[in-house]
mmCIF file of C-alpha atoms in Angstrom:
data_model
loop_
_atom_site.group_PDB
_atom_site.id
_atom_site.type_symbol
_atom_site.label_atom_id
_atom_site.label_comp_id
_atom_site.label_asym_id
_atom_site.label_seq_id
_atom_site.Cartn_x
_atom_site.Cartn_y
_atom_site.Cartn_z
ATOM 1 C CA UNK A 1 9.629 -104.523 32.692
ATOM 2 C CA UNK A 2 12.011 -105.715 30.118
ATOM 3 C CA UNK A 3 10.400 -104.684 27.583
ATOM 4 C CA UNK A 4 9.977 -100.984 28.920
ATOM 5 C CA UNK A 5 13.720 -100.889 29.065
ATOM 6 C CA UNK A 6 14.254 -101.774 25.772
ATOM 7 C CA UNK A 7 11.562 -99.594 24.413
ATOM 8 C CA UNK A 8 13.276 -96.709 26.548
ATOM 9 C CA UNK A 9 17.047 -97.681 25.048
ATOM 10 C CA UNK A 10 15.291 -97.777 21.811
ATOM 11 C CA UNK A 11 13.642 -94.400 21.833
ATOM 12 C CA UNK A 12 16.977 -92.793 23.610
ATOM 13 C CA UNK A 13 18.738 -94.028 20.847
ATOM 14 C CA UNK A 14 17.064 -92.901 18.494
ATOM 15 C CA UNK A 15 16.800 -89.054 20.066
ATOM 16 C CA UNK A 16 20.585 -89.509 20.382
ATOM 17 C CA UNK A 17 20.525 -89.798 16.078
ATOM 18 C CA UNK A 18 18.459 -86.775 15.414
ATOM 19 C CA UNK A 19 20.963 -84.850 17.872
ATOM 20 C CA UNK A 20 23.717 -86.506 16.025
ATOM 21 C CA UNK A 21 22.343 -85.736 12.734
ATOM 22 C CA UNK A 22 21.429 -81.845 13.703
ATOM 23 C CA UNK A 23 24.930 -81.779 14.900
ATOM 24 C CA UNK A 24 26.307 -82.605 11.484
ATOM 25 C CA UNK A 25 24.389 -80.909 9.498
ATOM 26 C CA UNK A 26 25.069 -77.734 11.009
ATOM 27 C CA UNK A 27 29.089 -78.683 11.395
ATOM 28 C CA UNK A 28 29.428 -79.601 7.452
ATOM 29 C CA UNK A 29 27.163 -76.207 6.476
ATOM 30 C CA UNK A 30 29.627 -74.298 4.079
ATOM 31 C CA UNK A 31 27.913 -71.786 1.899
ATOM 32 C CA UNK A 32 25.209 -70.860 -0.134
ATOM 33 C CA UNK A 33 25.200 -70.347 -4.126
ATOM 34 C CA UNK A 34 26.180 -66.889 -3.339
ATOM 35 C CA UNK A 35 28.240 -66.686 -0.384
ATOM 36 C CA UNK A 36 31.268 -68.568 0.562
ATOM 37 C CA UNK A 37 31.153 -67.789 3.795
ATOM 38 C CA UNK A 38 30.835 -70.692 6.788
ATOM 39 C CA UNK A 39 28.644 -70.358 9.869
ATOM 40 C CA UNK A 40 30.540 -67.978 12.545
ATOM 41 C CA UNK A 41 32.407 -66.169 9.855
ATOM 42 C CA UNK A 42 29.652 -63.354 9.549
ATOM 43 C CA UNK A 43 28.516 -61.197 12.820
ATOM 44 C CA UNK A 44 25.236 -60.585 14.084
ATOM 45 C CA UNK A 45 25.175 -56.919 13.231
ATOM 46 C CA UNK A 46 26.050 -55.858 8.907
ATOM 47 C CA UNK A 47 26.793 -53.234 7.263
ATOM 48 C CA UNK A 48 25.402 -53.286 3.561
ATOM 49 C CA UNK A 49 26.628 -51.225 1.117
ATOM 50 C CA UNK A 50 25.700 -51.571 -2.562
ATOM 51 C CA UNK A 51 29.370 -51.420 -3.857
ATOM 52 C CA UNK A 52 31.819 -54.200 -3.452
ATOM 53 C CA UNK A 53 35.108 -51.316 -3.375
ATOM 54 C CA UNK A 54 32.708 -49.651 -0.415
ATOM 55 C CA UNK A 55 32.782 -52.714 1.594
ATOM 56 C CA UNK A 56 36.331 -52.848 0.783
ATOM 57 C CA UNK A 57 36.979 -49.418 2.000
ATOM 58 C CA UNK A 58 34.424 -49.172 4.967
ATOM 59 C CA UNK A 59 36.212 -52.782 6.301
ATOM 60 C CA UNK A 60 39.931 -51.858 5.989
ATOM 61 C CA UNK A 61 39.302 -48.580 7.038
ATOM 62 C CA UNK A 62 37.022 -48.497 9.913
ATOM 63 C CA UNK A 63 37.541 -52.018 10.995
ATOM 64 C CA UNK A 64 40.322 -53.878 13.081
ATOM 65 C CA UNK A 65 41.098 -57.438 12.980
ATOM 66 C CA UNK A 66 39.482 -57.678 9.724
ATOM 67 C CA UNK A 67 39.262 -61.105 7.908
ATOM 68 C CA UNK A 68 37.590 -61.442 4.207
ATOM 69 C CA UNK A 69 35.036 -63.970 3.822
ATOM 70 C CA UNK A 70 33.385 -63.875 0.909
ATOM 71 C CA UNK A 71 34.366 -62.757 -3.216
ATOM 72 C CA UNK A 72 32.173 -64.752 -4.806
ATOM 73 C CA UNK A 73 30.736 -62.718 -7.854
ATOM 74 C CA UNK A 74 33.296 -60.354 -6.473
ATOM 75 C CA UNK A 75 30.297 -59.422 -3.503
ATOM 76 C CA UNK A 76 33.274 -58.456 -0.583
ATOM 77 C CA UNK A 77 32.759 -59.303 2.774
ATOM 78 C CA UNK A 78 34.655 -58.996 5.504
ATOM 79 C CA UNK A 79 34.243 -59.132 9.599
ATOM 80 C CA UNK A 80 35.818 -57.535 12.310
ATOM 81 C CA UNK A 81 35.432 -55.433 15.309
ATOM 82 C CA UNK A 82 34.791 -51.949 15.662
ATOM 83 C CA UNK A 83 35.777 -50.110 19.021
ATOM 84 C CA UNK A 84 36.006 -54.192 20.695
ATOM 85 C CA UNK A 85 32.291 -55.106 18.681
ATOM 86 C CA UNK A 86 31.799 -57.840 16.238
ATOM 87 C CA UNK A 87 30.627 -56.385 12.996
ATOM 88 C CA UNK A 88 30.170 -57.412 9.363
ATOM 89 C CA UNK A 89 30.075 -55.449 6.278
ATOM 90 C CA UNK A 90 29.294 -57.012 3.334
ATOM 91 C CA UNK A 91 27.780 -55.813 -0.551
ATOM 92 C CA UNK A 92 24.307 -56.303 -1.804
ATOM 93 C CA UNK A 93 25.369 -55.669 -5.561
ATOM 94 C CA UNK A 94 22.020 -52.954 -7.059
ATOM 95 C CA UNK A 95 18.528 -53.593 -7.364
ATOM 96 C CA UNK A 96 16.398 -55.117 -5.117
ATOM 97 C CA UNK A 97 16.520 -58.636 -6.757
ATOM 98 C CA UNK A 98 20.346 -58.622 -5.721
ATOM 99 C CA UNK A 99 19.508 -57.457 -2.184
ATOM 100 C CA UNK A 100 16.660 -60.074 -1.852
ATOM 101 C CA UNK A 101 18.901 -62.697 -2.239
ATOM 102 C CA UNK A 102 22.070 -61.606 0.456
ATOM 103 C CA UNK A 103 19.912 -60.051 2.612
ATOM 104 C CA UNK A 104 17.492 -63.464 2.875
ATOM 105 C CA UNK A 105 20.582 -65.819 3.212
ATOM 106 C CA UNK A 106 21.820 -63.796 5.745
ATOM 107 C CA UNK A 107 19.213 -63.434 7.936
ATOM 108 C CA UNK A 108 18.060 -67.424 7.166
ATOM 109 C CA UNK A 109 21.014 -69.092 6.885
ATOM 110 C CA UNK A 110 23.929 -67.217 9.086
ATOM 111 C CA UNK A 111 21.945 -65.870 12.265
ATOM 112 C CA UNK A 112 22.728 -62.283 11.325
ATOM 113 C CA UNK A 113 19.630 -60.431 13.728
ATOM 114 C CA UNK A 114 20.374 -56.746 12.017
ATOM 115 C CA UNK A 115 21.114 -55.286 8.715
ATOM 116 C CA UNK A 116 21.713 -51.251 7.987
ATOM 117 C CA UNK A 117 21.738 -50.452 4.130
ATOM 118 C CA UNK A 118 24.640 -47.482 4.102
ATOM 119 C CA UNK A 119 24.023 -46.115 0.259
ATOM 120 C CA UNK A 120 23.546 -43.349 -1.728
ATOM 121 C CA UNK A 121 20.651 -41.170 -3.490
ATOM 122 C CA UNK A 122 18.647 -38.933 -5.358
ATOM 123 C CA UNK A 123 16.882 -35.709 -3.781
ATOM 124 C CA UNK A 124 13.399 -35.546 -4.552
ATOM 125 C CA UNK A 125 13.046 -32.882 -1.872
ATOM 126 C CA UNK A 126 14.128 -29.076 -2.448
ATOM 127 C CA UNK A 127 15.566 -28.697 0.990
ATOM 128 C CA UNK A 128 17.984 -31.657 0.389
ATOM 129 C CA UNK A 129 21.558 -31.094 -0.198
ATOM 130 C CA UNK A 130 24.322 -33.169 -1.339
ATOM 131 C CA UNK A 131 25.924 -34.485 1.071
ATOM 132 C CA UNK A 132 23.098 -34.773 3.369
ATOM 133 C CA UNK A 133 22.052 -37.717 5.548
ATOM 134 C CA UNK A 134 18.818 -39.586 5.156
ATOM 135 C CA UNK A 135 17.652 -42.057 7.718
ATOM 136 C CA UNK A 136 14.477 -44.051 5.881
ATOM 137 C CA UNK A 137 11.208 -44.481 7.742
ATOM 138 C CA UNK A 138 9.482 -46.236 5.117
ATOM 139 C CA UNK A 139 10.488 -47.429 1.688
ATOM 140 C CA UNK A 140 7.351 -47.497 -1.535
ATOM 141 C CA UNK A 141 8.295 -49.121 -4.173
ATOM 142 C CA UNK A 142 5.604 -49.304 -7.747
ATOM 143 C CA UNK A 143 7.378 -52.838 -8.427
ATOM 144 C CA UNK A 144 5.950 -56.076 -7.491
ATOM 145 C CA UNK A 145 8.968 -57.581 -5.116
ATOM 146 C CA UNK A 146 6.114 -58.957 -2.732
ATOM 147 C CA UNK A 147 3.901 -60.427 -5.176
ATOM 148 C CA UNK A 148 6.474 -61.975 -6.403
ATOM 149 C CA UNK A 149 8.143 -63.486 -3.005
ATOM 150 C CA UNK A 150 5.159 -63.919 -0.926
ATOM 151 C CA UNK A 151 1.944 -63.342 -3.066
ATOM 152 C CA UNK A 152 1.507 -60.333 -1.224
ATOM 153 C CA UNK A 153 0.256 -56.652 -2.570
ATOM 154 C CA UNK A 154 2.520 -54.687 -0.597
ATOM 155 C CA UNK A 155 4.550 -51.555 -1.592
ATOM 156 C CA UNK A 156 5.264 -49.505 1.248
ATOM 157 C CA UNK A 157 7.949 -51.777 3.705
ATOM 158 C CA UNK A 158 8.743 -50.126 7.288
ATOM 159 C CA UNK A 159 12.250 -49.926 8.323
ATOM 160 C CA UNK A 160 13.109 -51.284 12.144
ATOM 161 C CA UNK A 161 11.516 -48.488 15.267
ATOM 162 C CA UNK A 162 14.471 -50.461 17.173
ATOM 163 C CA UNK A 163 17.154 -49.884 15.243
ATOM 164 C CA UNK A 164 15.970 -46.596 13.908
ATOM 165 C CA UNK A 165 16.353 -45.632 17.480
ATOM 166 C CA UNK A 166 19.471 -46.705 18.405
ATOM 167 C CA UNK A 167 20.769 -44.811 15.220
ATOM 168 C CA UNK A 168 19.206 -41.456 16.031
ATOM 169 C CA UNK A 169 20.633 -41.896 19.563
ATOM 170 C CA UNK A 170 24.200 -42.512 18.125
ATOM 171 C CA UNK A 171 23.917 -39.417 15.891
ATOM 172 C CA UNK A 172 22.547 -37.103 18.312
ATOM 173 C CA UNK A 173 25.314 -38.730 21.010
ATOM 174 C CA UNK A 174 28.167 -37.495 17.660
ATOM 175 C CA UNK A 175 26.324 -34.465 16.814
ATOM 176 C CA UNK A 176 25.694 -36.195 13.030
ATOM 177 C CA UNK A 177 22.746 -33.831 11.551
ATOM 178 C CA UNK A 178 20.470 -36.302 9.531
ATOM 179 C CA UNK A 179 16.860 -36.059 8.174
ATOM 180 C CA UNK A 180 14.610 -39.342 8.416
ATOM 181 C CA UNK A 181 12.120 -39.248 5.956
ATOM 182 C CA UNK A 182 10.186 -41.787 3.324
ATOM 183 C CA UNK A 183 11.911 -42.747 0.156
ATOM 184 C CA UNK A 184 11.325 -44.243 -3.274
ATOM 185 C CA UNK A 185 13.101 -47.734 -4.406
ATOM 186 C CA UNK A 186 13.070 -47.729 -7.847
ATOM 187 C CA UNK A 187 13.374 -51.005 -10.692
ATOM 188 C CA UNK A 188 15.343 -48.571 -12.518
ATOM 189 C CA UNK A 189 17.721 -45.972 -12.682
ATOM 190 C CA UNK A 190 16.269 -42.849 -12.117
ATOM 191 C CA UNK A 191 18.603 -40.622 -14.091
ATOM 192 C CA UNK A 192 17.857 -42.693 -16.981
ATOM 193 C CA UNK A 193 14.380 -42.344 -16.933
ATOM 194 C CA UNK A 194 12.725 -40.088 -19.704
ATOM 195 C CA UNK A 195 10.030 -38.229 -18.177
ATOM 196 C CA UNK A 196 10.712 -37.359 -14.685
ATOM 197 C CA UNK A 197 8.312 -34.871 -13.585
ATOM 198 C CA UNK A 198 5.696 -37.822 -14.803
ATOM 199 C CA UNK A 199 8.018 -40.192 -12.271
ATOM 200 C CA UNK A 200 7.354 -37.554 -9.581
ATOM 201 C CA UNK A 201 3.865 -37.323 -10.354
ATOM 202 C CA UNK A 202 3.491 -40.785 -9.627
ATOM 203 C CA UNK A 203 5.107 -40.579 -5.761
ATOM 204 C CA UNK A 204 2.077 -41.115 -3.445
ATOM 205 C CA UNK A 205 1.485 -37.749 -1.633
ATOM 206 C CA UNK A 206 0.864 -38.763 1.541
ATOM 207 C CA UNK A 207 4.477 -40.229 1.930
ATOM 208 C CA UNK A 208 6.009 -37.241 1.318
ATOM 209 C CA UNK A 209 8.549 -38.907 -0.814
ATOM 210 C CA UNK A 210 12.040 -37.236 -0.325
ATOM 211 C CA UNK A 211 14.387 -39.265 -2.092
ATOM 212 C CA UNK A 212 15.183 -42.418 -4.784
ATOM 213 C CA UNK A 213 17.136 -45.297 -3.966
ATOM 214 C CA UNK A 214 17.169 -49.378 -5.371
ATOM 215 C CA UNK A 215 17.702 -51.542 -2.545
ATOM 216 C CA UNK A 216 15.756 -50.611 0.973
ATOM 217 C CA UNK A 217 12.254 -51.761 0.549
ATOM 218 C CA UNK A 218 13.453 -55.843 -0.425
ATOM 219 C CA UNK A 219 15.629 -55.713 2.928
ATOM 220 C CA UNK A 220 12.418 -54.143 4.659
ATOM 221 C CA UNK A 221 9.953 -56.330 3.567
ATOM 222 C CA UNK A 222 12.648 -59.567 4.075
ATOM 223 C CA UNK A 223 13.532 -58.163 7.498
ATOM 224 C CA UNK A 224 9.744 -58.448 8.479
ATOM 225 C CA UNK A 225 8.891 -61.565 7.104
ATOM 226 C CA UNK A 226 11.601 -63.419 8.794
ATOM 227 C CA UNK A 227 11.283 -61.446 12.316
ATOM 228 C CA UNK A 228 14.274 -59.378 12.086
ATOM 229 C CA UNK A 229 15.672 -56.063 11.804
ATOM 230 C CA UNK A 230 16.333 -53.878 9.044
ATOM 231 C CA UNK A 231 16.936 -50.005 8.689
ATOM 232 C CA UNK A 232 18.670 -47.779 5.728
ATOM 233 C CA UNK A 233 21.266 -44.577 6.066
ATOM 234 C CA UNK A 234 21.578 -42.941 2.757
ATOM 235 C CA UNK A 235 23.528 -40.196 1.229
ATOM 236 C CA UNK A 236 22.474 -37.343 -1.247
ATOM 237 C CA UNK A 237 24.830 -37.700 -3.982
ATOM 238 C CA UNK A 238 22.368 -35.972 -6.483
ATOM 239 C CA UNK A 239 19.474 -33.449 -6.552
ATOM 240 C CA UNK A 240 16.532 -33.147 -9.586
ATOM 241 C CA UNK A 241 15.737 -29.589 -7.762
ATOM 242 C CA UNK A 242 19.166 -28.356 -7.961
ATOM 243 C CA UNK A 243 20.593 -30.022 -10.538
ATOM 244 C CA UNK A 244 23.463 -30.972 -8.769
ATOM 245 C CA UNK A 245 25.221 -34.254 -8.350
ATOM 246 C CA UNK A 246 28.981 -35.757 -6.653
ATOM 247 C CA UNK A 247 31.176 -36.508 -8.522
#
């Protein structure tokens, strides 16, 4: 009987440890190589614009009680509530490389359960304007992001039915005209590109590709892999059909 007690002190102790030692672990967490952020600072809900300045804007603007968490490689973030809700926006920098990486420490390493990309684009579609809305259904890209992360042969990533949902509902609820379509995410810069009726000739036809963008199918296909959920809002800032672009 003895024994059994100290066998049971002995095994409670050593539960109590691994508590201990989970407790620490997550109390001395402080950042990541690319985000100075600590755990708390950064909501469950983001915001990701490309541009630093738009996360700038979007926060101070739209946002009260805003704190700043992160400028490392000058990638603004900041947190704070919108209409009494926690939310965080917070930059990807371009490319999906740059997304990859904030989008998987997010999600992995801060608890964050949803990310909307809020960007801009090029009209592959004649009926596009600039100016318009696009809300992305799925995202082909001809690059090999999932090869390279996962050994997978994947280029078409599927944005969040959830979410997806919950924005249409909010836009129809504001009377916000979008179109939700299938887009492009392009390695490179479209503009630059030196034979673009070849580019379009490449688009897959059955996708029905409407317009080019950089960043949505690497927060798609990281979204799915780790369980959580993604979606992507863009805006038409140029048009191949029209010629026409913001300034």
């Amino acid at each position: 009987m003895e024994k059994y007690k100290i066998l049971k002190s002995y095994y409670q102790l050593k539960k109590n440890m691994l508590n201990f030692k989970e407790k620490i672990k997550e109390e001395v967490f402080m950042s990541t190589p690319h985000n100075q952020a600590n755990k708390g600072d950064i909501a469950k809900t983001v915001l990701m614009p490309g541009d630093p300045l738009r996360a700038k804007y979007l926060a101070e603007t739209y946002l009260e009680n805003v704190k700043q968490f992160n400028a490392t490689r000058s990638m603004f973030g900041y947190t704070g509530t919108y209409k009494g809700k926690r939310v965080t926006v917070f930059s990807s920098g371009m490319g999906m490389p740059s997304m990859g990486i904030y989008c998987y420490e997010l999600f992995k390493f801060y608890g964050v359960e949803k990310i909307i990309r809020i960007g801009s684009c090029g009209a592959y579609n004649e009926n596009l304007n600039l100016f318009d809305t696009i809300l992305v259904d799925h995202s082909y890209t001809e690059g090999n992001f999932a090869y390279e992360w996962n050994e997978e042969d994947c280029h078409i990533a599927k944005s969040s039915d959830e979410l997806n949902l919950k924005i249409e509902e909010a836009a129809k609820l504001n009377n916000i005209k979008y179109i939700k379509g299938n887009t492009l995410c392009n390695d490179c810069f479209d503009g630059y590109l030196a034979d673009i009726p070849a580019f379009i000739n490449r688009f897959p036809k059955e996708l029905d590709i409407i317009a080019c963008e950089m960043e949505a199918f690497a927060l798609f296909y990281i979204a799915k892999y780790l369980g959580k959920q993604a979606s992507c809002l863009l805006t038409v800032v140029d048009s191949y059909y029209k010629n026409l672009e913001s300034t």
